[in-house]
Short mmCIF file of C-alpha atoms in Angstrom, two decimals:
data_model
loop_
_atom_site.label_atom_id
_atom_site.label_comp_id
_atom_site.label_asym_id
_atom_site.label_seq_id
_atom_site.Cartn_x
_atom_site.Cartn_y
_atom_site.Cartn_z
CA MET A 7 11.98 33.46 -141.42
CA PHE A 8 15.18 35.30 -140.52
CA HIS A 9 15.74 36.89 -143.88
CA TYR A 10 18.53 39.40 -144.23
CA VAL A 11 18.50 41.04 -147.66
CA GLU A 12 21.92 42.09 -148.93
CA GLU A 13 22.07 45.36 -150.84
CA ASN A 14 25.01 47.27 -152.19
CA LEU A 15 24.16 50.88 -151.36
CA THR A 16 26.70 53.71 -151.47
CA PRO A 17 26.92 56.24 -148.61
CA GLU A 18 25.28 58.74 -150.97
CA GLU A 19 22.36 56.38 -151.57
CA LEU A 20 21.95 55.79 -147.84
CA ALA A 21 21.93 59.57 -147.23
CA HIS A 22 19.39 60.01 -150.00
CA GLU A 23 17.09 57.47 -148.33
CA ARG A 24 17.35 59.35 -145.06
CA ASP A 25 16.55 62.70 -146.68
CA LEU A 26 13.60 61.15 -148.52
CA TYR A 27 11.91 59.09 -145.83
CA THR A 28 12.62 60.94 -142.57
CA PRO A 29 10.37 63.94 -143.35
CA LEU A 30 7.44 61.69 -144.38
CA THR A 31 7.83 59.60 -141.24
CA ASP A 32 7.98 62.72 -139.07
CA SER A 33 4.84 64.09 -140.71
CA VAL A 34 2.90 60.85 -140.16
CA ARG A 35 4.11 60.88 -136.55
CA GLN A 36 2.57 64.35 -136.20
CA LEU A 37 -0.64 63.00 -137.72
CA VAL A 38 -0.72 60.22 -135.09
CA ASP A 39 -0.42 62.84 -132.34
CA ALA A 40 -3.05 65.08 -133.91
CA THR A 41 -5.46 62.15 -134.33
CA ILE A 42 -5.41 61.58 -130.58
CA ARG A 43 -5.69 65.24 -129.60
CA THR A 44 -7.96 66.82 -132.20
CA GLU A 45 -11.22 68.50 -131.21
CA VAL A 46 -12.36 69.61 -134.66
CA ASP A 47 -15.99 68.94 -135.57
CA ASP A 48 -17.47 65.72 -136.94
CA ALA A 49 -17.59 66.83 -140.57
CA GLU A 50 -13.91 67.75 -140.50
CA ILE A 51 -12.99 64.40 -138.89
CA HIS A 52 -14.81 62.57 -141.68
CA ALA A 53 -13.24 64.77 -144.36
CA VAL A 54 -9.73 64.26 -143.03
CA ARG A 55 -10.29 60.51 -142.84
CA ARG A 56 -11.23 60.40 -146.52
CA GLU A 57 -8.06 62.34 -147.37
CA VAL A 58 -5.94 59.95 -145.31
CA ASP A 59 -7.49 56.99 -147.16
CA ALA A 60 -6.54 58.61 -150.47
CA LEU A 61 -2.93 59.07 -149.32
CA VAL A 62 -2.78 55.43 -148.20
CA ALA A 63 -3.88 54.35 -151.67
CA ARG A 64 -1.19 56.52 -153.28
CA LEU A 65 1.58 55.07 -151.10
CA ARG A 66 0.30 51.52 -151.59
CA ALA A 67 0.36 51.90 -155.40
CA LYS A 68 3.78 50.27 -155.19
CA GLN A 69 4.95 48.64 -151.98
CA ILE A 70 6.98 45.76 -150.55
CA PRO A 71 4.78 42.70 -149.95
CA SER A 72 5.39 42.31 -146.21
CA SER A 73 7.43 43.97 -143.48
CA PHE A 74 10.62 45.93 -144.10
CA GLY A 75 12.92 43.33 -142.58
CA ALA A 76 16.64 43.94 -142.43
CA ARG A 77 18.88 44.92 -145.30
CA ILE A 78 22.61 44.64 -145.03
CA ALA A 79 24.98 46.82 -147.01
CA ASP A 80 28.41 45.59 -148.09
CA ASP A 81 30.07 47.49 -145.25
CA GLY A 82 27.99 45.58 -142.69
CA THR A 83 25.55 48.43 -142.00
CA VAL A 84 22.16 46.96 -141.11
CA ARG A 85 19.11 48.95 -142.14
CA THR A 86 16.07 48.03 -140.09
CA HIS A 87 13.95 50.99 -141.15
CA GLY A 88 10.74 49.32 -140.03
CA ASN A 89 11.96 48.75 -136.47
CA ALA A 90 9.27 49.65 -133.91
CA VAL A 91 11.66 51.73 -131.78
CA ILE A 92 14.43 53.07 -134.00
CA GLY A 93 13.15 52.47 -137.54
CA MET A 94 13.78 55.51 -139.73
CA ARG A 95 10.60 54.79 -141.69
CA ASN A 96 8.37 53.73 -138.78
CA PRO A 97 6.08 56.51 -137.48
CA ILE A 98 5.42 54.42 -134.36
CA ALA A 99 9.09 54.71 -133.38
CA ILE A 100 9.35 57.43 -130.72
CA PRO A 101 12.14 57.88 -132.21
CA LEU A 102 15.35 57.22 -130.28
CA ASP A 103 18.54 58.77 -131.64
CA LEU A 104 20.90 56.34 -129.92
CA GLN A 105 24.41 57.49 -128.99
CA THR A 106 27.30 55.20 -128.01
CA ASP A 107 30.04 56.33 -125.62
CA GLU A 108 33.64 55.07 -125.70
CA ASP A 109 32.84 52.64 -122.87
CA SER A 110 29.95 51.19 -124.98
CA ARG A 111 27.26 52.84 -122.89
CA VAL A 112 24.27 53.45 -125.19
CA TRP A 113 21.94 56.35 -124.46
CA ALA A 114 19.43 58.83 -125.86
CA ASP A 115 17.55 61.90 -124.75
CA PHE A 116 14.04 61.79 -126.14
CA HIS A 117 10.55 63.23 -125.88
CA ALA A 118 7.51 61.07 -125.10
CA GLY A 119 4.31 62.66 -126.46
CA ALA A 120 0.61 61.90 -126.22
CA ALA A 121 0.84 58.68 -128.27
CA TYR A 122 2.89 56.93 -125.58
CA GLU A 123 0.46 57.44 -122.70
CA GLY A 124 -0.70 54.80 -120.23
CA PRO A 125 -1.99 56.20 -116.92
CA PRO A 126 -3.06 59.83 -117.40
CA GLY A 127 -0.02 62.03 -117.97
CA LEU A 128 2.38 59.10 -117.65
CA VAL A 129 4.31 56.97 -120.13
CA HIS A 130 2.66 53.56 -120.60
CA GLY A 131 4.63 51.02 -118.54
CA GLY A 132 4.78 48.81 -121.61
CA VAL A 133 6.24 51.64 -123.70
CA SER A 134 9.06 51.93 -121.17
CA ALA A 135 9.62 48.19 -121.60
CA LEU A 136 9.55 48.56 -125.39
CA LEU A 137 12.23 51.26 -125.35
CA LEU A 138 14.39 49.49 -122.76
CA ASP A 139 14.33 46.23 -124.74
CA GLN A 140 15.73 48.04 -127.76
CA VAL A 141 18.36 50.06 -125.88
CA LEU A 142 19.56 47.11 -123.81
CA GLY A 143 19.84 45.02 -126.98
CA THR A 144 21.75 47.77 -128.73
CA ALA A 145 24.08 48.07 -125.71
CA ALA A 146 24.82 44.35 -125.92
CA ALA A 147 25.67 44.76 -129.60
CA ALA A 148 27.72 47.93 -128.98
CA ALA A 149 29.87 45.98 -126.52
CA GLY A 150 30.48 43.29 -129.14
CA SER A 151 28.00 40.78 -127.74
CA PRO A 152 24.86 41.06 -129.90
CA GLY A 153 21.86 38.84 -129.31
CA MET A 154 18.11 38.50 -129.28
CA THR A 155 16.20 39.10 -126.06
CA GLY A 156 16.15 36.03 -123.79
CA THR A 157 14.69 37.57 -120.66
CA LEU A 158 13.79 41.16 -119.79
CA SER A 159 12.76 42.47 -116.37
CA MET A 160 11.58 45.93 -115.42
CA ARG A 161 11.23 47.50 -111.99
CA TYR A 162 8.97 50.56 -111.98
CA ARG A 163 10.16 52.86 -109.18
CA ARG A 164 7.60 55.58 -109.91
CA GLY A 165 5.49 56.88 -112.78
CA THR A 166 7.42 58.18 -115.79
CA PRO A 167 5.91 61.54 -116.81
CA LEU A 168 5.26 62.25 -120.49
CA GLY A 169 7.79 64.81 -121.75
CA ASP A 170 11.58 65.03 -121.91
CA LEU A 171 13.29 61.82 -120.79
CA HIS A 172 16.62 59.99 -120.85
CA ILE A 173 17.32 56.32 -121.48
CA GLU A 174 20.58 54.40 -121.22
CA ALA A 175 22.02 50.89 -120.96
CA LYS A 176 25.39 49.17 -120.68
CA LEU A 177 26.65 45.61 -120.86
CA ASP A 178 27.17 44.28 -117.34
CA ARG A 179 28.86 40.96 -118.19
CA THR A 180 28.85 38.02 -120.60
CA GLU A 181 28.61 34.30 -119.86
CA GLY A 182 29.16 32.17 -122.98
CA ILE A 183 26.53 33.16 -125.57
CA LYS A 184 24.59 35.22 -122.98
CA SER A 185 24.99 38.99 -122.55
CA TYR A 186 23.71 40.56 -119.30
CA VAL A 187 22.73 44.20 -119.72
CA LYS A 188 21.38 46.83 -117.30
CA GLY A 189 19.66 50.10 -118.06
CA HIS A 190 17.10 52.67 -116.98
CA ILE A 191 14.81 55.51 -117.95
CA ALA A 192 15.07 58.80 -116.04
CA ASP A 193 13.38 62.18 -115.93
CA ALA A 194 14.89 65.39 -114.51
CA ASP A 195 14.34 64.07 -110.98
CA GLY A 196 16.13 60.74 -111.49
CA VAL A 197 15.48 57.12 -112.40
CA THR A 198 11.87 56.04 -112.95
CA VAL A 199 12.29 52.52 -114.41
CA GLU A 200 15.18 50.06 -114.08
CA ALA A 201 15.71 47.12 -116.43
CA GLU A 202 17.85 44.01 -116.71
CA GLY A 203 18.03 41.87 -119.82
CA VAL A 204 19.73 38.74 -121.02
CA PHE A 205 20.50 38.67 -124.75
CA ILE A 206 21.38 35.47 -126.56
CA LEU A 207 22.97 35.05 -129.96
CA PRO A 208 20.78 32.46 -131.70
CA ARG A 209 22.27 29.49 -133.51
CA TRP A 210 21.30 30.75 -136.97
CA ALA A 211 23.15 34.00 -136.31
CA ARG A 212 26.23 32.21 -134.97
CA GLU A 213 26.25 30.04 -138.08
CA LEU A 214 25.76 33.08 -140.32
CA ILE A 215 28.66 34.86 -138.68
CA ALA A 216 30.87 31.78 -138.92
CA ALA A 217 30.01 31.21 -142.58
CA GLU A 218 30.12 34.77 -143.86
CA LYS A 219 32.28 36.84 -141.58
CA ALA A 220 32.36 39.73 -144.04
CA HIS A 221 28.58 40.01 -144.21
CA ALA A 222 27.79 39.45 -140.56
CA PRO A 223 25.32 42.07 -139.33
CA LYS A 224 26.73 44.36 -136.67
CA GLN A 225 23.64 44.13 -134.53
CA PHE A 226 20.27 42.46 -134.30
CA GLU A 227 17.41 44.88 -133.78
CA MET B 19 -0.28 64.67 -112.34
CA PHE B 20 -2.83 61.89 -112.01
CA HIS B 21 -5.73 63.82 -113.41
CA TYR B 22 -8.97 61.99 -114.02
CA VAL B 23 -11.50 64.16 -115.81
CA GLU B 24 -15.10 63.40 -114.96
CA GLU B 25 -17.60 63.62 -117.79
CA ASN B 26 -21.27 62.80 -117.91
CA LEU B 27 -21.65 61.07 -121.27
CA THR B 28 -24.71 59.04 -122.23
CA PRO B 29 -24.33 55.62 -123.89
CA GLU B 30 -25.45 57.27 -127.12
CA GLU B 31 -22.69 59.87 -126.85
CA LEU B 32 -20.10 57.18 -126.15
CA ALA B 33 -21.29 55.21 -129.20
CA HIS B 34 -21.14 58.38 -131.31
CA GLU B 35 -17.50 58.91 -130.25
CA ARG B 36 -16.66 55.37 -131.28
CA ASP B 37 -18.30 55.75 -134.68
CA LEU B 38 -16.55 59.07 -135.24
CA TYR B 39 -13.00 58.34 -134.15
CA THR B 40 -12.47 54.63 -134.89
CA PRO B 41 -12.49 55.03 -138.71
CA LEU B 42 -10.01 57.94 -138.58
CA THR B 43 -7.71 56.01 -136.26
CA ASP B 44 -7.89 52.93 -138.49
CA SER B 45 -7.07 55.04 -141.55
CA VAL B 46 -4.03 56.63 -139.88
CA ARG B 47 -2.94 53.14 -138.80
CA GLN B 48 -3.04 52.14 -142.47
CA LEU B 49 -0.97 55.21 -143.31
CA VAL B 50 1.66 54.17 -140.75
CA ASP B 51 1.89 50.74 -142.41
CA ALA B 52 2.03 52.24 -145.91
CA THR B 53 4.74 54.71 -144.86
CA ILE B 54 7.01 51.80 -143.91
CA ARG B 55 6.26 49.68 -146.98
CA THR B 56 5.85 52.13 -149.84
CA GLU B 57 8.10 51.99 -152.89
CA VAL B 58 6.57 54.87 -154.85
CA ASP B 59 8.99 57.36 -156.41
CA ASP B 60 10.63 60.32 -154.71
CA ALA B 61 8.27 62.96 -156.14
CA GLU B 62 5.24 61.05 -154.86
CA ILE B 63 6.82 60.65 -151.39
CA HIS B 64 7.36 64.40 -151.21
CA ALA B 65 3.85 65.12 -152.49
CA VAL B 66 2.22 62.80 -149.98
CA ARG B 67 4.26 64.33 -147.16
CA ARG B 68 2.96 67.79 -148.04
CA GLU B 69 -0.61 66.46 -147.99
CA VAL B 70 -0.05 64.82 -144.61
CA ASP B 71 1.26 68.13 -143.23
CA ALA B 72 -1.91 69.86 -144.44
CA LEU B 73 -4.09 67.27 -142.69
CA VAL B 74 -2.11 67.68 -139.46
CA ALA B 75 -2.77 71.43 -139.59
CA ARG B 76 -6.51 70.82 -140.10
CA LEU B 77 -6.72 68.45 -137.12
CA ARG B 78 -4.63 70.76 -134.95
CA ALA B 79 -6.92 73.74 -135.69
CA LYS B 80 -8.62 72.80 -132.42
CA GLN B 81 -7.05 70.31 -130.05
CA ILE B 82 -6.57 69.43 -126.40
CA PRO B 83 -3.40 71.02 -124.99
CA SER B 84 -1.63 67.84 -123.88
CA SER B 85 -2.28 64.10 -123.81
CA PHE B 86 -5.75 62.55 -123.78
CA GLY B 87 -5.54 61.38 -120.17
CA ALA B 88 -8.41 59.49 -118.60
CA ARG B 89 -12.03 60.55 -118.54
CA ILE B 90 -14.50 58.90 -116.22
CA ALA B 91 -18.21 58.71 -116.98
CA ASP B 92 -20.80 58.67 -114.21
CA ASP B 93 -21.19 54.90 -114.53
CA GLY B 94 -17.49 54.39 -113.77
CA THR B 95 -16.49 53.73 -117.38
CA VAL B 96 -12.94 54.96 -117.91
CA ARG B 97 -12.10 56.28 -121.36
CA THR B 98 -8.37 56.20 -122.03
CA HIS B 99 -8.62 56.78 -125.76
CA GLY B 100 -4.97 57.82 -126.01
CA ASN B 101 -3.66 54.60 -124.45
CA ALA B 102 -0.66 53.23 -126.38
CA VAL B 103 -2.08 49.69 -126.53
CA ILE B 104 -5.86 49.88 -126.38
CA GLY B 105 -6.64 53.55 -126.99
CA MET B 106 -9.55 53.91 -129.43
CA ARG B 107 -8.02 57.11 -130.82
CA ASN B 108 -4.36 56.03 -130.82
CA PRO B 109 -3.09 54.81 -134.23
CA ILE B 110 -0.04 53.31 -132.50
CA ALA B 111 -2.30 50.89 -130.60
CA ILE B 112 -2.12 47.53 -132.36
CA PRO B 113 -5.15 47.44 -131.38
CA LEU B 114 -6.16 44.82 -128.86
CA ASP B 115 -9.88 44.03 -128.54
CA LEU B 116 -9.66 42.57 -125.04
CA GLN B 117 -12.17 39.93 -123.95
CA THR B 118 -12.80 38.82 -120.36
CA ASP B 119 -13.93 35.29 -119.51
CA GLU B 120 -16.07 34.38 -116.49
CA ASP B 121 -12.94 33.33 -114.61
CA SER B 122 -11.42 36.79 -115.24
CA ARG B 123 -8.98 35.53 -117.84
CA VAL B 124 -8.32 38.41 -120.25
CA TRP B 125 -7.40 37.63 -123.85
CA ALA B 126 -7.36 38.86 -127.42
CA ASP B 127 -6.62 37.52 -130.86
CA PHE B 128 -4.79 40.14 -132.87
CA HIS B 129 -2.68 40.79 -135.94
CA ALA B 130 0.83 42.23 -135.74
CA GLY B 131 1.76 44.04 -138.96
CA ALA B 132 4.90 45.65 -140.36
CA ALA B 133 4.91 48.49 -137.81
CA TYR B 134 5.62 46.11 -134.93
CA GLU B 135 8.77 44.52 -136.33
CA GLY B 136 12.05 43.98 -134.51
CA PRO B 137 14.24 41.23 -135.98
CA PRO B 138 13.30 40.64 -139.62
CA GLY B 139 9.86 39.02 -139.84
CA LEU B 140 9.47 38.92 -136.07
CA VAL B 141 7.56 41.01 -133.54
CA HIS B 142 9.90 43.40 -131.68
CA GLY B 143 10.64 41.88 -128.25
CA GLY B 144 9.73 45.21 -126.69
CA VAL B 145 6.37 45.25 -128.48
CA SER B 146 5.58 41.88 -126.89
CA ALA B 147 6.45 43.46 -123.53
CA LEU B 148 4.27 46.49 -124.33
CA LEU B 149 1.26 44.31 -125.07
CA LEU B 150 1.82 41.98 -122.12
CA ASP B 151 2.10 44.90 -119.68
CA GLN B 152 -1.32 46.12 -120.78
CA VAL B 153 -3.01 42.71 -120.78
CA LEU B 154 -1.54 41.66 -117.43
CA GLY B 155 -2.66 44.96 -115.91
CA THR B 156 -6.14 44.56 -117.36
CA ALA B 157 -6.28 41.01 -115.97
CA ALA B 158 -5.42 42.32 -112.50
CA ALA B 159 -8.24 44.84 -112.81
CA ALA B 160 -10.67 42.27 -114.23
CA ALA B 161 -10.09 40.13 -111.14
CA GLY B 162 -10.91 43.07 -108.89
CA SER B 163 -7.28 43.90 -108.03
CA PRO B 164 -6.30 46.85 -110.23
CA GLY B 165 -2.89 48.46 -109.98
CA MET B 166 -0.02 50.12 -111.74
CA THR B 167 2.91 48.00 -112.93
CA GLY B 168 5.44 47.34 -110.15
CA THR B 169 7.61 44.76 -111.86
CA LEU B 170 7.29 43.02 -115.22
CA SER B 171 9.39 40.10 -116.47
CA MET B 172 9.37 38.45 -119.87
CA ARG B 173 10.87 35.15 -120.95
CA TYR B 174 11.27 34.87 -124.73
CA ARG B 175 11.02 31.19 -125.64
CA ARG B 176 11.39 31.78 -129.39
CA GLY B 177 10.80 34.49 -131.93
CA THR B 178 7.20 35.69 -132.32
CA PRO B 179 6.38 35.86 -136.04
CA LEU B 180 4.53 38.88 -137.41
CA GLY B 181 0.96 37.90 -138.29
CA ASP B 182 -1.98 36.40 -136.41
CA LEU B 183 -1.31 36.00 -132.69
CA HIS B 184 -3.02 35.41 -129.35
CA ILE B 185 -2.38 37.08 -126.00
CA GLU B 186 -3.83 36.26 -122.59
CA ALA B 187 -3.30 36.83 -118.87
CA LYS B 188 -4.89 35.88 -115.58
CA LEU B 189 -4.47 36.90 -111.96
CA ASP B 190 -2.37 34.30 -110.14
CA ARG B 191 -2.73 35.59 -106.57
CA THR B 192 -2.84 38.75 -104.43
CA GLU B 193 -0.74 39.69 -101.40
CA GLY B 194 -2.00 42.85 -99.71
CA ILE B 195 -1.93 45.68 -102.28
CA LYS B 196 0.07 43.55 -104.74
CA SER B 197 -1.51 41.55 -107.58
CA TYR B 198 0.57 38.78 -109.21
CA VAL B 199 -0.41 38.11 -112.81
CA LYS B 200 0.83 35.65 -115.44
CA GLY B 201 0.32 35.72 -119.18
CA HIS B 202 1.74 34.86 -122.57
CA ILE B 203 1.72 35.49 -126.31
CA ALA B 204 1.24 32.54 -128.65
CA ASP B 205 1.17 31.81 -132.36
CA ALA B 206 -0.47 28.79 -134.02
CA ASP B 207 2.43 26.61 -132.83
CA GLY B 208 2.19 27.59 -129.15
CA VAL B 209 3.63 30.01 -126.62
CA THR B 210 6.41 32.36 -127.78
CA VAL B 211 6.72 34.76 -124.81
CA GLU B 212 5.80 34.26 -121.15
CA ALA B 213 5.32 37.13 -118.69
CA GLU B 214 4.87 37.69 -114.98
CA GLY B 215 3.89 41.00 -113.48
CA VAL B 216 3.26 42.53 -110.08
CA PHE B 217 0.69 45.31 -110.05
CA ILE B 218 0.34 47.68 -107.12
CA LEU B 219 -2.54 50.00 -106.29
CA PRO B 220 -0.87 53.34 -105.54
CA ARG B 221 -1.75 55.36 -102.46
CA TRP B 222 -3.47 58.13 -104.43
CA ALA B 223 -5.76 55.57 -106.05
CA ARG B 224 -6.57 53.88 -102.74
CA GLU B 225 -7.45 57.27 -101.29
CA LEU B 226 -9.54 58.15 -104.35
CA ILE B 227 -11.44 54.90 -104.07
CA ALA B 228 -11.97 55.37 -100.33
CA ALA B 229 -13.15 58.97 -100.76
CA GLU B 230 -15.37 58.60 -103.81
CA LYS B 231 -16.51 55.03 -104.05
CA ALA B 232 -19.09 55.90 -106.71
CA HIS B 233 -16.54 57.50 -109.01
CA ALA B 234 -13.70 55.05 -108.53
CA PRO B 235 -12.30 54.05 -111.92
CA LYS B 236 -12.82 50.40 -112.72
CA GLN B 237 -9.30 50.00 -113.93
CA PHE B 238 -6.05 51.87 -114.41
CA GLU B 239 -4.74 51.67 -117.93
#
């Protein structure tokens, strides 16, 4: 179930992948937004749908049989391009361009558009949870204590408006195999959602790291 | 900010909207999946991207200026077609076809595909939170105690495999304006994630309901 594929890709090959797939993903992301917001007439909706179906068939002419999974390069870089929050090839990903400070604080400025709506004009509370889970998990990994989510708790202080937002998280402390992480989402007026998470390194990952130190993934996304 | 647009749509017009937009949304959802999984060659990726851009331009020829928001019909039906979990016009929505039992238990069987991945082969922990937030909130509303998310806590018992899954939630109790709801996600082998949420009816909604009983939205999504 936890299948990490090992691939030996050069930096040039990794850069080529980025140049190839990022524009397509961005374009499909625009199509998602336009699908929600369009007011063109019925005939045009039907015509566009037929064109989309044709493009799906072209992309599916050759495809991996299941999900993207995780692929590990020889230098330990983990490519999780299908990841629902940060996957380079996933149009659902908002996306978050995560930065890591010297003190292992992980953060991103990002824009939440029409596809992430819950209450009118506001980010869906579950979308905030989705983003916080990823950023808290990445913060645990950035501090050297990677793990999978054990518990995650959000406190919604007020509605988070769609638009330009900020998210950040930082490891608070570790206890054995548990990493305690805190984070939040904020708009220009301050914090809107606070989160606390406990991340746990599962046995299979501990065994993997013990057995193959050189190939241990740097983080679990 | 909390703008509910009132529209007088007949049942026939609502059905027409469903027939018009559901196929397009489904097709774009397929395109999202294919974008993650495709292995066609570089030239074809570039060619498909150009075609997607052209379709975006056609849909954007006439569009609403911001997010979809919420539109309320005269019978109280709330249309939140842009909703990130259940929006009929949102290709990001998984989607959940929520059912409500006589005892106000809300549930859905659904399929999580490649776009919802976190760890390899598993549903992203944040996606589970996204879905549970929506279903717990809908369960609060179904029991006559709608609200916006105040707090939400998840306990991840084990990884949730991509594939066929079940989600459900039910109101546990109310205390004043607070609704306490419990729910979970399960696969064929049992529960994978448990959730508890507190949903609070905000002041603006209480005032809206008091002022315009007839137009009060049945739920806040």
